[in-house]
């Protein structure tokens, strides 16, 4: 049965890949494909053990994506340059490709920037402005670390708040057994019904009650620092966009002033750090609300979503579609092209 499934998957991927090739070769009107990445980590990196699979690609995969698209005639362009050209009704490349990274991970500097330099490919990194230059870990990574490496604390009363989101099957048999990365990933998804600030406050209270949780198992700074940002900016290849101040999902922010603070504040923070031009916003988790979009339109010239697809010309600059790549959908040329060709 497993083999049949694999064969069917290969056939489906071949059809989608053929669709992508057809689009690339036959399309007459200009289009823009935006490639999105989060973390770029080598296959042997210890950091992979406590990260969601949908968040990681290897440096080799990024290199392969760029090489393959260049061979197919793609013109790599900075998102800002493409948006300016569209606004000014200039001639746009027939097949333009822009590269984006979300969240501002340190590995973008360590493992992606060398690949960008090698191919001379521009990119936009969407930063969480109040987390730059800090040892901050986003809550999903804090929860993954807890479930995978510190599960023996799970029956502690300081973790009572987390219990409703754990796997029933696991907690009823052995409440402190370690989670696999996929089991932990499903806990993250269930936790998303809470707002980000509540989860962060709960985690903070847990750490106060259980100081041992704060000792890092892998010694690595998760996010980019100012020096790394400046080096990338100076290279002329990397520009920055705003991804809120704290990575709060906008649909969970009830107070209009919190919404404005996260959206407008992220732009002014980045400008205060000298990282301008900051023209593009990126919605955390892709969550858009009417009021949020209105504010984004007031402070930015464009916005990226998590909606998948190609951008035609003219396209709505506040609803830019992207393809998010990770190990599961981009580690081989076939799976990469299949993702681009999926209807
Ligand atoms: Zn994000």
Short mmCIF file of N, CA and C and ligand atoms in Angstrom, two decimals, residues 38 102-103 128 138 243 247 282-285, ligand 1:
data_model
loop_
_atom_site.label_atom_id
_atom_site.label_comp_id
_atom_site.label_asym_id
_atom_site.label_seq_id
_atom_site.Cartn_x
_atom_site.Cartn_y
_atom_site.Cartn_z
N UNK A 38 11.66 30.14 5.98
CA UNK A 38 11.77 30.59 7.36
C UNK A 38 13.22 30.34 7.80
N UNK A 102 10.88 34.85 6.37
CA UNK A 102 10.03 35.36 7.45
C UNK A 102 10.69 35.18 8.82
N UNK A 103 10.47 36.13 9.68
CA UNK A 103 10.80 36.09 11.13
C UNK A 103 12.17 36.63 11.53
N UNK A 128 10.74 40.81 13.01
CA UNK A 128 9.88 41.06 14.17
C UNK A 128 10.65 42.07 15.01
N UNK A 138 10.63 32.31 19.96
CA UNK A 138 9.18 32.38 19.72
C UNK A 138 8.50 31.25 20.50
N UNK A 243 7.26 42.63 10.12
CA UNK A 243 6.49 41.42 10.44
C UNK A 243 5.93 41.57 11.85
N UNK A 247 5.31 39.54 16.67
CA UNK A 247 4.77 38.36 15.97
C UNK A 247 3.41 37.95 16.54
N UNK A 282 4.40 41.95 6.26
CA UNK A 282 4.09 40.53 6.09
C UNK A 282 3.24 40.09 7.28
N UNK A 283 2.06 39.51 7.01
CA UNK A 283 1.12 39.13 8.07
C UNK A 283 1.61 37.90 8.84
N UNK A 284 1.80 37.97 10.17
CA UNK A 284 2.16 36.76 10.93
C UNK A 284 1.10 35.67 10.75
N UNK A 285 1.55 34.48 10.44
CA UNK A 285 0.66 33.34 10.25
C UNK A 285 -0.32 33.56 9.10
ZN1 LIG B 1 6.23 34.67 10.92
#
